[in-house]
CSV table of C-alpha atoms in Angstrom, one decimal:
chain,number,residue,atom,x,y,z
A,121,UNK,CA,58.2,-90.5,87.7
A,122,UNK,CA,61.7,-90.5,89.4
A,123,UNK,CA,63.3,-92.2,86.4
A,124,UNK,CA,62.8,-89.2,84.1
A,125,UNK,CA,65.7,-86.8,83.5
A,126,UNK,CA,65.3,-83.3,85.0
A,127,UNK,CA,64.7,-81.8,81.6
A,128,UNK,CA,61.3,-83.6,81.4
A,129,UNK,CA,60.1,-82.1,84.8
A,130,UNK,CA,58.6,-78.7,85.0
A,131,UNK,CA,59.6,-76.2,87.6
A,132,UNK,CA,56.4,-76.9,89.6
A,133,UNK,CA,57.2,-80.7,89.6
A,134,UNK,CA,54.8,-81.7,86.9
A,135,UNK,CA,55.9,-83.9,84.0
A,136,UNK,CA,56.2,-82.6,80.5
A,137,UNK,CA,54.2,-85.4,79.0
A,138,UNK,CA,54.3,-83.9,75.5
A,139,UNK,CA,58.1,-84.0,75.5
A,140,UNK,CA,58.3,-87.4,77.0
A,141,UNK,CA,56.0,-88.8,74.3
A,142,UNK,CA,57.9,-87.0,71.6
A,143,UNK,CA,61.3,-88.3,72.8
A,144,UNK,CA,60.0,-91.8,73.1
A,145,UNK,CA,58.6,-91.7,69.6
A,146,UNK,CA,61.7,-90.4,67.9
A,147,UNK,CA,63.7,-93.7,68.0
A,148,UNK,CA,60.8,-95.4,66.2
A,149,UNK,CA,60.8,-92.6,63.5
A,150,UNK,CA,64.6,-93.0,63.1
A,151,UNK,CA,64.3,-96.8,63.0
A,152,UNK,CA,61.6,-96.6,60.3
A,153,UNK,CA,63.9,-94.4,58.2
A,154,UNK,CA,66.8,-96.9,58.6
A,155,UNK,CA,64.4,-99.8,57.7
A,156,UNK,CA,63.3,-98.0,54.5
A,157,UNK,CA,66.9,-97.3,53.5
A,158,UNK,CA,67.9,-100.9,54.2
A,159,UNK,CA,64.9,-102.2,52.1
A,160,UNK,CA,65.9,-100.0,49.2
A,161,UNK,CA,69.5,-101.1,49.4
A,162,UNK,CA,68.5,-104.8,49.6
A,163,UNK,CA,66.6,-104.6,46.3
A,164,UNK,CA,69.7,-103.0,44.7
A,165,UNK,CA,71.8,-105.9,46.1
A,166,UNK,CA,69.3,-108.6,45.6
A,167,UNK,CA,70.9,-110.0,42.5
A,168,UNK,CA,74.0,-111.2,44.4
A,169,UNK,CA,73.8,-115.0,44.8
A,170,UNK,CA,75.7,-115.0,48.1
A,171,UNK,CA,73.3,-112.6,49.8
A,172,UNK,CA,70.4,-114.4,51.6
A,173,UNK,CA,67.6,-112.6,53.3
A,174,UNK,CA,68.6,-114.1,56.7
A,175,UNK,CA,72.1,-112.8,56.4
A,176,UNK,CA,70.9,-109.4,55.3
A,177,UNK,CA,68.4,-109.3,58.2
A,178,UNK,CA,71.3,-109.8,60.6
A,179,UNK,CA,73.3,-107.1,59.0
A,180,UNK,CA,70.2,-104.8,59.0
A,181,UNK,CA,69.7,-105.4,62.8
A,182,UNK,CA,73.4,-104.4,63.4
A,183,UNK,CA,73.1,-101.4,61.1
A,184,UNK,CA,69.9,-100.2,62.8
A,185,UNK,CA,71.4,-100.6,66.3
A,186,UNK,CA,74.5,-98.7,65.3
A,187,UNK,CA,72.4,-96.0,63.7
A,188,UNK,CA,70.3,-95.4,66.9
A,189,UNK,CA,73.5,-95.5,69.0
A,190,UNK,CA,75.1,-92.8,66.8
A,191,UNK,CA,72.1,-90.6,67.1
A,192,UNK,CA,72.1,-91.0,70.9
A,193,UNK,CA,75.8,-90.2,71.1
A,194,UNK,CA,75.3,-87.1,69.0
A,195,UNK,CA,72.6,-85.9,71.4
A,196,UNK,CA,69.7,-86.2,69.0
A,197,UNK,CA,67.4,-87.6,71.7
A,198,UNK,CA,68.2,-84.7,74.1
A,199,UNK,CA,65.5,-82.1,74.5
A,200,UNK,CA,68.1,-79.3,74.1
A,201,UNK,CA,68.9,-80.2,70.5
A,202,UNK,CA,65.4,-80.9,69.2
A,203,UNK,CA,63.1,-78.5,67.4
A,204,UNK,CA,65.6,-75.7,67.3
A,205,UNK,CA,67.3,-74.4,64.2
A,206,UNK,CA,69.2,-76.5,61.7
A,207,UNK,CA,71.6,-78.1,64.2
A,208,UNK,CA,69.4,-81.2,64.5
A,209,UNK,CA,69.4,-81.8,60.7
A,210,UNK,CA,73.2,-81.2,60.6
A,211,UNK,CA,73.8,-83.9,63.2
A,212,UNK,CA,71.4,-86.3,61.4
A,213,UNK,CA,73.5,-85.7,58.3
A,214,UNK,CA,76.7,-86.4,60.2
A,215,UNK,CA,75.3,-89.7,61.5
A,216,UNK,CA,74.0,-90.6,58.0
A,217,UNK,CA,77.4,-90.0,56.5
A,218,UNK,CA,79.3,-91.9,59.2
A,219,UNK,CA,77.1,-94.9,59.3
A,220,UNK,CA,77.7,-96.4,55.8
A,221,UNK,CA,81.5,-95.6,56.2
A,222,UNK,CA,81.6,-97.6,59.4
A,223,UNK,CA,79.6,-100.5,57.9
A,224,UNK,CA,81.7,-100.6,54.8
A,225,UNK,CA,84.9,-100.6,56.9
A,226,UNK,CA,83.6,-103.5,59.0
A,227,UNK,CA,82.6,-105.4,55.8
A,228,UNK,CA,86.1,-104.8,54.4
A,229,UNK,CA,87.9,-105.9,57.5
A,230,UNK,CA,85.8,-109.1,57.9
A,231,UNK,CA,85.9,-109.7,54.1
A,232,UNK,CA,82.2,-110.7,54.3
A,233,UNK,CA,81.5,-109.3,50.8
A,234,UNK,CA,77.9,-108.6,51.8
A,235,UNK,CA,78.1,-105.1,50.6
A,236,UNK,CA,78.7,-103.8,47.1
A,237,UNK,CA,79.0,-100.5,45.2
A,238,UNK,CA,75.3,-100.7,44.3
A,239,UNK,CA,74.4,-101.1,48.0
A,240,UNK,CA,76.5,-98.1,49.1
A,241,UNK,CA,75.1,-96.0,46.2
A,242,UNK,CA,71.5,-96.7,47.2
A,243,UNK,CA,71.9,-96.9,51.0
A,244,UNK,CA,74.0,-93.8,51.6
A,245,UNK,CA,71.8,-91.1,50.1
A,246,UNK,CA,68.6,-92.8,51.0
A,247,UNK,CA,69.6,-93.1,54.6
A,248,UNK,CA,70.2,-89.3,54.8
A,249,UNK,CA,67.0,-88.5,52.9
A,250,UNK,CA,64.7,-90.8,54.9
A,251,UNK,CA,66.2,-89.7,58.2
A,252,UNK,CA,65.9,-86.0,57.4
A,253,UNK,CA,62.4,-86.5,56.1
A,254,UNK,CA,61.4,-88.4,59.2
A,255,UNK,CA,62.7,-85.7,61.5
A,256,UNK,CA,61.0,-83.0,59.4
A,257,UNK,CA,57.6,-84.9,59.6
A,258,UNK,CA,58.1,-85.1,63.4
A,259,UNK,CA,58.7,-81.4,63.6
A,260,UNK,CA,55.6,-80.7,61.5
A,261,UNK,CA,53.6,-82.9,64.0
A,262,UNK,CA,55.0,-80.9,66.9
A,263,UNK,CA,54.1,-77.5,65.3
A,264,UNK,CA,50.6,-78.8,64.7
A,265,UNK,CA,50.4,-79.9,68.3
A,266,UNK,CA,51.8,-76.5,69.5
A,267,UNK,CA,48.9,-74.7,67.9
A,268,UNK,CA,46.7,-76.8,70.3
A,269,UNK,CA,48.7,-75.8,73.4
A,270,UNK,CA,51.3,-78.6,73.6
A,271,UNK,CA,55.1,-78.0,73.6
A,272,UNK,CA,54.6,-74.5,74.8
A,273,UNK,CA,57.5,-73.8,77.2
A,274,UNK,CA,56.8,-71.3,80.0
A,275,UNK,CA,59.5,-68.7,80.1
A,276,UNK,CA,60.5,-65.9,82.6
A,277,UNK,CA,62.9,-63.2,81.4
A,278,UNK,CA,65.4,-61.7,83.7
A,279,UNK,CA,66.1,-58.0,83.0
A,280,UNK,CA,64.0,-55.4,81.3
A,281,UNK,CA,65.1,-53.2,78.4
A,282,UNK,CA,64.1,-52.7,74.8
A,283,UNK,CA,65.9,-55.8,73.7
A,284,UNK,CA,64.3,-57.9,76.4
A,285,UNK,CA,60.8,-56.7,75.4
A,286,UNK,CA,61.4,-57.4,71.7
A,287,UNK,CA,62.7,-60.9,72.7
A,288,UNK,CA,59.6,-61.6,74.8
A,289,UNK,CA,57.4,-60.6,71.8
A,290,UNK,CA,59.4,-62.8,69.5
A,291,UNK,CA,59.0,-65.8,71.9
A,292,UNK,CA,55.3,-65.2,72.2
A,293,UNK,CA,54.9,-65.1,68.4
A,294,UNK,CA,56.9,-68.3,68.1
A,295,UNK,CA,54.7,-70.4,70.4
A,296,UNK,CA,56.3,-69.8,73.8
A,297,UNK,CA,54.4,-68.7,76.9
A,298,UNK,CA,56.1,-65.7,78.5
A,299,UNK,CA,55.0,-65.4,82.2
A,300,UNK,CA,56.7,-62.1,82.9
A,301,UNK,CA,60.0,-60.5,84.0
A,302,UNK,CA,62.3,-60.4,87.0
A,303,UNK,CA,63.9,-56.9,87.3
A,304,UNK,CA,65.7,-54.8,89.9
A,305,UNK,CA,64.7,-51.4,88.6
A,306,UNK,CA,60.9,-51.7,88.2
A,307,UNK,CA,58.2,-52.3,90.8
A,308,UNK,CA,56.4,-55.6,91.1
A,309,UNK,CA,53.3,-55.5,88.9
A,310,UNK,CA,54.6,-53.0,86.4
A,311,UNK,CA,53.5,-53.8,82.8
A,312,UNK,CA,56.1,-54.4,80.1
A,313,UNK,CA,55.6,-54.2,76.4
A,314,UNK,CA,52.5,-54.2,74.3
A,315,UNK,CA,51.3,-57.5,75.7
A,316,UNK,CA,51.5,-56.1,79.3
A,317,UNK,CA,53.8,-58.8,80.8
A,318,UNK,CA,54.1,-58.2,84.5
A,319,UNK,CA,57.2,-57.7,86.6
A,320,UNK,CA,57.1,-60.7,89.0
A,321,UNK,CA,59.9,-59.6,91.3
A,322,UNK,CA,63.5,-58.7,91.6
A,323,UNK,CA,66.4,-60.7,90.2
A,324,UNK,CA,67.1,-62.2,93.7
A,325,UNK,CA,63.6,-63.7,93.5
A,326,UNK,CA,64.6,-65.9,90.6
A,327,UNK,CA,64.3,-69.2,92.7
A,328,UNK,CA,60.6,-68.4,92.9
A,329,UNK,CA,60.4,-69.3,89.2
A,330,UNK,CA,59.7,-72.9,90.2
A,331,UNK,CA,56.6,-71.8,92.2
A,332,UNK,CA,55.4,-69.8,89.2
A,333,UNK,CA,55.6,-72.9,87.0
A,334,UNK,CA,58.4,-71.7,84.7
A,335,UNK,CA,60.2,-74.2,82.5
A,336,UNK,CA,63.0,-71.8,81.6
A,337,UNK,CA,64.5,-68.5,82.8
A,338,UNK,CA,66.4,-66.5,80.2
A,339,UNK,CA,68.8,-63.8,81.4
A,340,UNK,CA,69.3,-60.7,79.3
A,341,UNK,CA,72.9,-59.6,80.2
A,342,UNK,CA,72.4,-56.0,78.9
A,343,UNK,CA,69.4,-55.4,81.2
A,344,UNK,CA,70.8,-56.5,84.6
A,345,UNK,CA,73.8,-55.4,86.7
A,346,UNK,CA,76.9,-57.5,86.9
A,347,UNK,CA,76.2,-58.5,90.5
A,348,UNK,CA,72.7,-59.7,89.6
A,349,UNK,CA,73.8,-61.6,86.5
A,350,UNK,CA,76.5,-63.4,88.6
A,351,UNK,CA,74.0,-64.3,91.3
A,352,UNK,CA,71.4,-65.5,88.7
A,353,UNK,CA,74.0,-67.8,87.1
A,354,UNK,CA,75.5,-69.2,90.3
A,355,UNK,CA,76.0,-73.0,89.6
A,356,UNK,CA,75.5,-74.1,93.2
A,357,UNK,CA,71.9,-72.8,93.4
A,358,UNK,CA,69.4,-75.8,93.2
A,359,UNK,CA,66.8,-75.2,90.5
A,360,UNK,CA,63.9,-77.0,89.0
A,361,UNK,CA,64.0,-75.0,85.8
A,362,UNK,CA,66.6,-74.4,83.0
A,363,UNK,CA,68.6,-71.1,82.9
A,364,UNK,CA,69.7,-69.6,79.6
A,365,UNK,CA,71.6,-66.5,78.7
A,366,UNK,CA,70.6,-64.4,75.7
A,367,UNK,CA,73.6,-64.4,73.4
A,368,UNK,CA,76.1,-61.7,74.2
A,369,UNK,CA,79.8,-61.4,73.1
A,370,UNK,CA,81.1,-61.1,76.6
A,371,UNK,CA,79.5,-64.3,77.8
A,372,UNK,CA,80.7,-66.2,74.7
A,373,UNK,CA,84.3,-65.6,75.7
A,374,UNK,CA,84.1,-67.0,79.2
A,375,UNK,CA,83.0,-70.3,80.8
A,376,UNK,CA,81.9,-73.6,79.4
A,377,UNK,CA,78.9,-72.9,77.3
A,378,UNK,CA,76.5,-74.8,75.1
A,379,UNK,CA,74.7,-72.8,72.4
A,380,UNK,CA,71.1,-73.6,71.6
A,381,UNK,CA,68.2,-71.6,70.1
A,382,UNK,CA,64.9,-70.3,71.3
A,383,UNK,CA,62.6,-69.3,68.5
A,384,UNK,CA,65.6,-69.0,66.2
A,385,UNK,CA,67.5,-66.7,68.7
A,386,UNK,CA,70.8,-68.0,70.1
A,387,UNK,CA,71.0,-68.5,73.8
A,388,UNK,CA,73.7,-70.0,76.0
A,389,UNK,CA,73.5,-72.7,78.6
A,390,UNK,CA,76.3,-72.5,81.2
A,391,UNK,CA,77.6,-76.0,82.0
A,392,UNK,CA,80.1,-77.7,84.2
A,393,UNK,CA,83.8,-77.3,83.4
A,394,UNK,CA,84.2,-81.1,83.5
A,395,UNK,CA,82.6,-83.7,81.3
A,396,UNK,CA,79.9,-85.8,82.9
A,397,UNK,CA,77.6,-88.7,82.0
A,398,UNK,CA,77.6,-90.0,78.5
A,399,UNK,CA,80.1,-87.4,77.3
A,400,UNK,CA,82.7,-88.5,79.9
A,401,UNK,CA,82.1,-92.2,79.0
A,402,UNK,CA,82.5,-91.5,75.3
A,403,UNK,CA,85.7,-89.6,75.9
A,404,UNK,CA,87.1,-92.3,78.2
A,405,UNK,CA,86.3,-95.0,75.6
A,406,UNK,CA,88.0,-92.9,72.9
A,407,UNK,CA,91.1,-92.4,75.1
A,408,UNK,CA,91.3,-96.2,75.8
A,409,UNK,CA,90.8,-97.1,72.2
A,410,UNK,CA,93.5,-94.8,70.9
A,411,UNK,CA,95.9,-95.8,73.7
A,412,UNK,CA,95.4,-99.5,73.0
A,413,UNK,CA,95.9,-99.0,69.3
A,414,UNK,CA,99.2,-97.1,69.9
A,415,UNK,CA,100.4,-99.9,72.3
A,416,UNK,CA,99.6,-102.6,69.7
A,417,UNK,CA,101.3,-100.7,66.9
A,418,UNK,CA,104.3,-99.3,68.6
A,419,UNK,CA,104.7,-101.9,71.4
A,420,UNK,CA,106.5,-104.5,69.2
A,421,UNK,CA,109.1,-101.9,68.0
A,422,UNK,CA,109.8,-100.8,71.6
A,423,UNK,CA,110.2,-104.4,72.7
A,424,UNK,CA,112.5,-105.2,69.8
A,425,UNK,CA,114.7,-102.1,70.7
A,426,UNK,CA,114.9,-103.2,74.3
A,427,UNK,CA,115.8,-106.8,73.4
A,428,UNK,CA,118.5,-105.5,71.0
A,429,UNK,CA,120.1,-103.4,73.7
A,430,UNK,CA,120.0,-106.3,76.2
A,431,UNK,CA,121.5,-108.7,73.7
A,432,UNK,CA,124.3,-106.3,73.0
A,433,UNK,CA,125.0,-105.8,76.7
A,434,UNK,CA,124.0,-102.2,76.6
A,435,UNK,CA,122.0,-100.5,79.3
A,436,UNK,CA,118.3,-100.0,78.5
A,437,UNK,CA,117.8,-96.8,80.4
A,438,UNK,CA,120.6,-94.2,80.5
A,439,UNK,CA,120.9,-91.7,83.3
A,440,UNK,CA,122.0,-88.1,82.9
A,441,UNK,CA,123.2,-85.6,85.4
A,442,UNK,CA,122.0,-82.0,85.1
């Protein structure tokens, strides 16, 4: 399936069908939450004589499209931000707060008078509650499926020390499948921890993680040398697996990082120093919008100032000699 993002392809080239199905189902869950909030708000506003069902249906379609777009912009359909900690719920709350504000602003500018205080009072909290409940139910379904073997990411840990062994045990207890370790100081085949995870090779063997079927490789900075850590995080090395760094203060102060969680433990994903994809498009759109607004607001004053100087016979641009 060449149309799938790399995050849905395992290291061995197989497709993560469980994640594909979950990500495709999430928009329907979010749309159902929006529909429930809109229905509740319609009943609160139904007494208004100028509000017809046809007009409200058109408004509802616009609200739902805006809602799904907000969730996509906030990264709530990206695998990195799903099923990990409270960040997902925090972003849903942000979108739920921003949506009624945006809709109310548009209604005020257009003077359509479709919305009322009753509508806002009913739609605003119900949107947040229904959206959060929908995401919670989706998580519960994933946890139930995880007990049957789905959504079990296959992980290899780079570096062996007491902290790495505890982390491997925590991942295993949380539903991850730990394949083993890469380490420079222990022989291949050595058993690590109570579960007996094998040492699969040295750190420079990390590209073999694809052949071993790993979905993720997590580097433990305290357990590897500086040279090995630098080589393992080299951005130019092509990979078919995700690379994460177990949270460490030194790494938090350098590079462009994204923080996520694995079984409740913070890890870093080192990214490009420049914006790409949707983030770059959103930033570009924001820059153009702000620049256009400033030109519209300040342009007439600048033109009036220039016209006044020309009418008075004064130079528009003055030169100075340093």
